Coordinates of C-alpha atoms and ligand atoms in Angstrom, one line a residue:
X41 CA 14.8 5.0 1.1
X42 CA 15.1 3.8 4.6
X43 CA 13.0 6.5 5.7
X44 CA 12.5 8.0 9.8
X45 CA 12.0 6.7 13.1
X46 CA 11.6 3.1 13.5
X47 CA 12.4 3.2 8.9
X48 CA 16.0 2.8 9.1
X49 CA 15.6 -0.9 11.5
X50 CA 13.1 -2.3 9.4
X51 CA 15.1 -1.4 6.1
X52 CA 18.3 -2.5 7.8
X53 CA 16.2 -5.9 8.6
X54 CA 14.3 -6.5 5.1
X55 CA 17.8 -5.6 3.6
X56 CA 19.1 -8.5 5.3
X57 CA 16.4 -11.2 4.9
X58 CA 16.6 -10.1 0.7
X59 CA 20.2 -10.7 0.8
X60 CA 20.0 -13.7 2.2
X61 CA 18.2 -14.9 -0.2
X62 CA 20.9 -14.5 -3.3
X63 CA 18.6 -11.9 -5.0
X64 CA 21.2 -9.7 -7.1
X65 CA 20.0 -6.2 -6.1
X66 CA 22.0 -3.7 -5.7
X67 CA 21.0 -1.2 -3.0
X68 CA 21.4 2.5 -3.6
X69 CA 20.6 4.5 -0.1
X70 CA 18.9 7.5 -0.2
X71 CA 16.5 10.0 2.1
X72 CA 13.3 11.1 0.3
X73 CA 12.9 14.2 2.0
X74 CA 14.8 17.8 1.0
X75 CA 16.8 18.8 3.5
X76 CA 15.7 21.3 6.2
X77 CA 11.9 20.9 5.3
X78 CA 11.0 19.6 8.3
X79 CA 8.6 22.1 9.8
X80 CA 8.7 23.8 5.9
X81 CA 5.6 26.3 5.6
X82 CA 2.9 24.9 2.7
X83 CA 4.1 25.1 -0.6
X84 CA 8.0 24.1 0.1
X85 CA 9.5 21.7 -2.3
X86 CA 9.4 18.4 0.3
X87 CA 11.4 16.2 -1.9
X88 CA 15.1 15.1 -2.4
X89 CA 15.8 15.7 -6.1
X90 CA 18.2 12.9 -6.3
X91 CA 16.1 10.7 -4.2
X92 CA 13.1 11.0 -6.9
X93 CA 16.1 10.8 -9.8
X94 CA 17.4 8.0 -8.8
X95 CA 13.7 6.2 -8.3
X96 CA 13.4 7.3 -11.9
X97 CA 16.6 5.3 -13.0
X98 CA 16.4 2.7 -11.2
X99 CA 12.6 2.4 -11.6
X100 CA 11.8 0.8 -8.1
X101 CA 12.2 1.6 -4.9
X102 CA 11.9 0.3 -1.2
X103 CA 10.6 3.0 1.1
X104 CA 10.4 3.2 5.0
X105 CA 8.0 5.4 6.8
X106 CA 8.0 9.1 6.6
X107 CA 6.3 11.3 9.8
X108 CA 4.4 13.9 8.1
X109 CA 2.6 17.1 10.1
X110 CA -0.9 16.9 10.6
X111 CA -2.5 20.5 9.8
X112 CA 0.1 23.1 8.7
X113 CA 4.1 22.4 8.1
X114 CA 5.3 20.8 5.2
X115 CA 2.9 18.7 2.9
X116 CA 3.4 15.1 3.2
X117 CA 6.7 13.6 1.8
X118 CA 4.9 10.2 0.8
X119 CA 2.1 12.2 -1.2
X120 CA 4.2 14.2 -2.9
X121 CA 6.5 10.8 -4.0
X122 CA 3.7 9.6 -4.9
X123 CA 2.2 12.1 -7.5
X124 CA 5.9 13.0 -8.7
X125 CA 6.5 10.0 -9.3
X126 CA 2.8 9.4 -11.1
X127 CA 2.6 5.9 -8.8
X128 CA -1.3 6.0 -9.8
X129 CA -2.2 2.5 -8.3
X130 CA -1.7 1.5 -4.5
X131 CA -2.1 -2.2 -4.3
X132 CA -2.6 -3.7 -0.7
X133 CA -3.4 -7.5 -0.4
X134 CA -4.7 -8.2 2.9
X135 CA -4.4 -11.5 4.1
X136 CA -4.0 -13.5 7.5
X137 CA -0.6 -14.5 9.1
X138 CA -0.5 -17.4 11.2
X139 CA -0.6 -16.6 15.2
X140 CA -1.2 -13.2 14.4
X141 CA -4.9 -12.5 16.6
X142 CA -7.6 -11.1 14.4
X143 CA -11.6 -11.0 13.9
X144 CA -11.3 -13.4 11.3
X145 CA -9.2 -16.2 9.0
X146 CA -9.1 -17.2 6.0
X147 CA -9.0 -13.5 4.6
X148 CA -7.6 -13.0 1.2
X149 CA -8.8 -9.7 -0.5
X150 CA -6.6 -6.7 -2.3
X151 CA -7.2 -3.4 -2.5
X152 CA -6.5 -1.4 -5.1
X153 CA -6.6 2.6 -4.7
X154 CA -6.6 5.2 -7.5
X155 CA -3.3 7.4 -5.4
X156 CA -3.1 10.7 -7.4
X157 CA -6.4 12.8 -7.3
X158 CA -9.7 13.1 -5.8
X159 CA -10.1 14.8 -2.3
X160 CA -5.7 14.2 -2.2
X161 CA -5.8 16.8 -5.0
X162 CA -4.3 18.9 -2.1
X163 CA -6.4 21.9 -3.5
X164 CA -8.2 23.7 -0.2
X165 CA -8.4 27.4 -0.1
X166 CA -10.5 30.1 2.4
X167 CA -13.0 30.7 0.8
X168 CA -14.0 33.9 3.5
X169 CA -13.3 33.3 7.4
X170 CA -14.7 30.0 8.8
X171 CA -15.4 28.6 5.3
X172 CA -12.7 26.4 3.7
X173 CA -13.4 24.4 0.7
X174 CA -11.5 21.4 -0.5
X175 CA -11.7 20.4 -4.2
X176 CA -12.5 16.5 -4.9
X177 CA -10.7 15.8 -8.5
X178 CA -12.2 12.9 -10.5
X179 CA -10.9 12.8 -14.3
X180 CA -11.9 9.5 -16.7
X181 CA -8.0 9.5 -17.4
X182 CA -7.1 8.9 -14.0
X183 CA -10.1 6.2 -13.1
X184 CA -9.9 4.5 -16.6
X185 CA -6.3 4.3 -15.5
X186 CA -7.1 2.5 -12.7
X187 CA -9.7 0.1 -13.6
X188 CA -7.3 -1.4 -16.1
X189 CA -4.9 -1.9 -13.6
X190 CA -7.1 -3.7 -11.3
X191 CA -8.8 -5.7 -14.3
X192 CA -5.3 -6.6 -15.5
X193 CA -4.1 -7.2 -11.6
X194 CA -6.9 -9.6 -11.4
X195 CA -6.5 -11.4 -14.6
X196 CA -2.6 -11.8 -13.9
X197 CA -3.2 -13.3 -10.6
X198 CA -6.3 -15.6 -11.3
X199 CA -8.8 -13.2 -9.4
X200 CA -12.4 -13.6 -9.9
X201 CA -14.2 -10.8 -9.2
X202 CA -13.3 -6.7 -9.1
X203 CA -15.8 -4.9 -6.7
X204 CA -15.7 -0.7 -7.6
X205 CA -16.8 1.2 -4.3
X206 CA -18.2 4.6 -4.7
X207 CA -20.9 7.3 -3.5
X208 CA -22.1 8.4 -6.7
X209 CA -25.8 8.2 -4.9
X210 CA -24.9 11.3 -3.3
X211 CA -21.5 13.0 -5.5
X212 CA -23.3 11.6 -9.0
X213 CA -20.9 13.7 -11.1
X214 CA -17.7 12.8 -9.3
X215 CA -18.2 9.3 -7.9
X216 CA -20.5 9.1 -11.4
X217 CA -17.9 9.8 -13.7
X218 CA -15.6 6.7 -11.6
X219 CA -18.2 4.6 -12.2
X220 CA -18.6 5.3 -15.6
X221 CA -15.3 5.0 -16.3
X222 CA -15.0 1.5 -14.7
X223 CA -17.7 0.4 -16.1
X224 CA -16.3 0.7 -19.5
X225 CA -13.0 -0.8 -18.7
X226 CA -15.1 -4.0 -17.0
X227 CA -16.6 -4.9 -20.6
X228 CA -13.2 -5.9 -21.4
X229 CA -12.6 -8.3 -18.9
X230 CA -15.7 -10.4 -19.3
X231 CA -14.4 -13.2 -17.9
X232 CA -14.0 -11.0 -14.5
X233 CA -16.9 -10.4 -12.9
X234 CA -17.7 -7.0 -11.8
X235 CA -19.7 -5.2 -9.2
X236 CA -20.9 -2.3 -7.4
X237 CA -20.9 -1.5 -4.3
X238 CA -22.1 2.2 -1.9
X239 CA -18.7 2.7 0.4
X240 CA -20.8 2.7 3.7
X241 CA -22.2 -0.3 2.8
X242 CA -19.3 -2.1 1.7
X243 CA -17.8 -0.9 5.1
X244 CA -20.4 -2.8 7.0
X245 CA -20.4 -5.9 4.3
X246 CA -16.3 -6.2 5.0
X247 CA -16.5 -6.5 8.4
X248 CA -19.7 -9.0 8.5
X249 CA -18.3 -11.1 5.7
X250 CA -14.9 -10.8 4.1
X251 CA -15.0 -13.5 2.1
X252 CA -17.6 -12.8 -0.4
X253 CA -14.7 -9.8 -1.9
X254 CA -12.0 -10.7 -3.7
X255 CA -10.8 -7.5 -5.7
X256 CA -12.2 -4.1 -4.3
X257 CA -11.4 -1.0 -6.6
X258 CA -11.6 2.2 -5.1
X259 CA -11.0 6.6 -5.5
X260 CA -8.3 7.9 -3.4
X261 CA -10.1 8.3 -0.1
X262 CA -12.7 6.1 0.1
X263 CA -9.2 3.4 -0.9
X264 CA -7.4 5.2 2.1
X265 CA -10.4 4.2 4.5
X266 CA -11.5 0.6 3.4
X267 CA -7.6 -0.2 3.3
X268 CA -7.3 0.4 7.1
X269 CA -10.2 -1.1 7.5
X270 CA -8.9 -4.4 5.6
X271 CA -5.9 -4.7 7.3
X272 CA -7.7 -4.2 10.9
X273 CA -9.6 -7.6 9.8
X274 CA -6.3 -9.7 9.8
X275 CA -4.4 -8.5 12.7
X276 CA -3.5 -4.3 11.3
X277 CA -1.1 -2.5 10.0
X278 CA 1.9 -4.1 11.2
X279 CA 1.0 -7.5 8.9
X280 CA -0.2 -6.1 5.6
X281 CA 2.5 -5.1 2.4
X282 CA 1.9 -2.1 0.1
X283 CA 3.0 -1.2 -3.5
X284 CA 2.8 2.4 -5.1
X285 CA 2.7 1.7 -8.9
X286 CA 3.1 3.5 -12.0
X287 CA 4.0 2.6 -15.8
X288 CA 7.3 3.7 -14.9
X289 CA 8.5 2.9 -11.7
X290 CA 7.3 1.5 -8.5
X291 CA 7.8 1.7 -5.3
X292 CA 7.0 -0.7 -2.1
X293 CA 6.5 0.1 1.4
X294 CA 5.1 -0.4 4.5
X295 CA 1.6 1.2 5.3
X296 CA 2.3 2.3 9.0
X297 CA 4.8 4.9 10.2
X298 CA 7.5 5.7 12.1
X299 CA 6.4 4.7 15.5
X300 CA 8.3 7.4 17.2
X301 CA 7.4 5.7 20.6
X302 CA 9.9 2.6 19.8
X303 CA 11.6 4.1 17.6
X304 CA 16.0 3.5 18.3
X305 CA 15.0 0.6 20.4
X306 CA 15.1 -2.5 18.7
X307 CA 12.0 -3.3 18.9
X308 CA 10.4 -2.9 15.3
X309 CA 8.5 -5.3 13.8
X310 CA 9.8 -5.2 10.2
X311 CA 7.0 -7.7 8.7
X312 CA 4.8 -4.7 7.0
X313 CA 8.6 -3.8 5.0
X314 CA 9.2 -7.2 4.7
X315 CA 5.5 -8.6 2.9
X316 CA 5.8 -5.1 0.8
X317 CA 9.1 -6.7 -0.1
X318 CA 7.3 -9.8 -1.6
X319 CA 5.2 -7.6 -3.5
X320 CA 8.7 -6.0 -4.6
X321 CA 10.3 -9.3 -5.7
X322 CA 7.1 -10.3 -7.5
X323 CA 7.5 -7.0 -9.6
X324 CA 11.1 -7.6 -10.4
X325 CA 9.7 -11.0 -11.5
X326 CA 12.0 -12.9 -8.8
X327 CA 9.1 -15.3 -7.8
X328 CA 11.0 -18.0 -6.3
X329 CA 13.0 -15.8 -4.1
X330 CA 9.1 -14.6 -2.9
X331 CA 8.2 -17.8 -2.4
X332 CA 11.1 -18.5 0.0
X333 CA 10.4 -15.2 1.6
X334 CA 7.0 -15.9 2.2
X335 CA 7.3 -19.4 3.5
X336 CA 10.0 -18.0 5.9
X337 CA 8.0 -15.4 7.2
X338 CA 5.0 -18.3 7.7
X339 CA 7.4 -20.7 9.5
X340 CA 8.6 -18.1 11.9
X341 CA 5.1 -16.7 12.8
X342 CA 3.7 -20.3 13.0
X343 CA 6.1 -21.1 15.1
X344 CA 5.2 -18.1 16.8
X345 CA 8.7 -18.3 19.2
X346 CA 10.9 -15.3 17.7
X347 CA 7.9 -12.7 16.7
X348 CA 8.1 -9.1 18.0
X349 CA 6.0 -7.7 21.1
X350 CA 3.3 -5.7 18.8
X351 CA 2.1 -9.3 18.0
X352 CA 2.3 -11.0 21.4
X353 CA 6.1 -12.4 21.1
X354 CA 8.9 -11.8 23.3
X355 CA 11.5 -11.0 20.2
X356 CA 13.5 -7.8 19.0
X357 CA 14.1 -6.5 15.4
X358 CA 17.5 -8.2 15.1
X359 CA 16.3 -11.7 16.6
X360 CA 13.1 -11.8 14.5
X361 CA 15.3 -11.5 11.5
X362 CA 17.4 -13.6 12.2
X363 CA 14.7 -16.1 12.6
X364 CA 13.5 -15.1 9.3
X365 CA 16.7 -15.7 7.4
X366 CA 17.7 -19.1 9.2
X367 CA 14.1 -20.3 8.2
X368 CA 14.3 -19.4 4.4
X369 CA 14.0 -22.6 2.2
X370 CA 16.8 -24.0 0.1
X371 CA 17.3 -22.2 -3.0
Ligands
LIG868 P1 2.5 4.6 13.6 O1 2.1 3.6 12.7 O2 3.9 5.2 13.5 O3 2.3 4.1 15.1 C1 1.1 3.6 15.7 C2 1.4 2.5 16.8 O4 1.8 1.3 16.1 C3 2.6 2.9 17.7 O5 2.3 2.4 19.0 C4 3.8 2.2 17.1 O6 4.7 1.9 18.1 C5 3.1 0.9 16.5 N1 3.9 0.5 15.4 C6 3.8 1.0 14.1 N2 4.7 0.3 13.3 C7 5.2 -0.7 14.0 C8 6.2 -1.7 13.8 N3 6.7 -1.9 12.5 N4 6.6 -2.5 14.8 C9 6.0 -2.4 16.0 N5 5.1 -1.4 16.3 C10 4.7 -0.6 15.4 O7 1.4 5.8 13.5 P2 1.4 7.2 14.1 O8 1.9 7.3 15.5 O9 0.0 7.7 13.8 O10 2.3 8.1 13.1 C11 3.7 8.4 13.5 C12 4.3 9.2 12.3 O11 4.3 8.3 11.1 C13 3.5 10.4 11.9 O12 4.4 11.5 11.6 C14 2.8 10.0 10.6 O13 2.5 11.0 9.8 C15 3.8 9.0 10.0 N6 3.1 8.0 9.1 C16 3.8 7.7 8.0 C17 3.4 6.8 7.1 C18 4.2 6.5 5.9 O14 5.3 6.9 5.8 N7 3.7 5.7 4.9 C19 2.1 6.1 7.3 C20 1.5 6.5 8.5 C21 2.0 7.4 9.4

């Protein structure tokens, strides 16, 4: 799903690199959004049928940005592919590239985000004029759900420790029932070792000292927030990858959006696609092909002579991939 604006370059470009590679995927091109729901009132269907069909088939996707309204038109496209698609766990590692500036180095933390309910539950009403009340959803399915998924995340990939961020200090039956439900799901995993952490605090602890997190497990929004805030230590949202994951399918993309203001020009920086990409191979279990990806992308931004303008290079979309491609290892 190449997605809008600057989606289509940077789909076109990871496209290419993947190719390149001799990966056996065959590509299946599709727009998420229903037709004519572009400035849709509140309640429209957003979604392509086919699109989500075919995500269902297939079971895994590659999606560019989406724009999305802020206050009134249409509700957002990714939500709502998202929570059709029950893609319950959003997994962002956040982690430095060479020559790309940032506050810090040596960074290596993921985030993983519960991504169907709380505060996202998209239940607001009036409740009389000047009073509007939003519903935060917590249910022991859904944070159970994703506790084991970080636990098991961790285990798989040799982590050490999960950190579960909350405020149940202030929401104790919401946030409470999170932590609850994590803490259950932790006394499985003893070998892991778990902690607990108040969001505002861990907010101020991430951007004093990165390192002492390895695994940070979060509700929906709180997730949204600290992820931003992870990525802004290595550089931003151009250099970190993103997964959308479910028991049934999965679905990778890039975590920033259409950049209308470059958008038709050549100038994208598909990296963000491209990392998510990794993640994607990873998933399909093609972990040599993610090696040679990732050393490629390395090489190219060590080298630091073909990278795009949003990181300080002189490069466009076409000539960054092609530096990408010409530096992938031998198979
Ligand atoms: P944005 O990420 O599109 O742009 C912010 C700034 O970063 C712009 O200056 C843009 O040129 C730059 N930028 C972003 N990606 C880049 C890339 N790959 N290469 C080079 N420069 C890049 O954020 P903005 O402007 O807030 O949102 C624009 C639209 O995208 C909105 O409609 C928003 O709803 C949507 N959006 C979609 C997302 C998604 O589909 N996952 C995520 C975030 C925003």
């Amino acid at each position: 799903m190449p997605g809008e604006g600057i989606g289509p370059e940077v789909s076109a470009a990871t496209q290419r690199v993947l190719d390149a590679t001799g990966v056996n995927i065959e590509w299946e091109t599709l727009g998420a959004r229903a037709e004519n729901t572009d400035k849709a009132t509140i309640g429209a269907e957003v979604l392509n049928a086919s699109a989500i069909e075919s995500v269902r088939r297939n079971r895994v996707a590659l999606k560019g940005p989406m724009a999305t309204a802020i206050a009134g038109g249409a509700r957002s496209v990714n939500v709502a592919l998202r929570k059709s698609l029950e893609l319950y766990a959003n997994l962002r590692p956040v982690r430095n590239l060479p020559g790309v500036k940032s506050h810090f180095d040596g960074v290596d933390v993921v985030i993983v985000r519960e991504n169907t309910e709380d505060l996202y539950s998209g239940l607001e009403h009036e409740v009389v004029p000047g009073v509007v009340e939003s519903l935060k959803i917590i249910t022991e399915k859904a944070s159970t759900r994703i506790a084991k998924f970080a636990f098991e995340y961790a285990r798989k990939m040799g982590r050490k420790k999960v950190h579960a961020i909350h405020k149940a200090n202030i929401m104790k039956m919401s946030d409470g029932l999170f932590l609850r439900s994590v803490r259950a799901v932790a006394e499985q995993y003893k070998e892991i070792e778990y902690k607990e952490l108040i969001v505002d605090n861990a907010c101020m602890q991430i951007v004093i000292n990165p390192d002492q997190f390895d695994v940070l497990l979060l509700p929906n929004l709180y997730g949204d927030i600290v992820s931003d805030l992870a990525a802004g230590l290595v550089g931003g949202l151009g250099v970190v990858p993103s997964g959308n994951i479910g028991d049934e399918c999965a679905m990778f993309e890039a975590v920033h959006g259409t950049a209308p203001d470059i958008a038709g020009q050549g100038l994208a920086n598909p990296t963000a696609l491209l990392m998510s990409s990794i993640l994607m191979l990873h998933h399909l279990g093609e972990f040599h092909a993610a090696e040679r990806v990732q050393k490629a992308l390395i090489k190219v931004y060590k080298d630091g002579k073909h990278v795009t303008k949003d990181v300080g290079g002189n490069a466009g979309t076409l000539e960054f991939t092609d530096a990408v491609i010409a530096a992938l290892p031998k198979a």
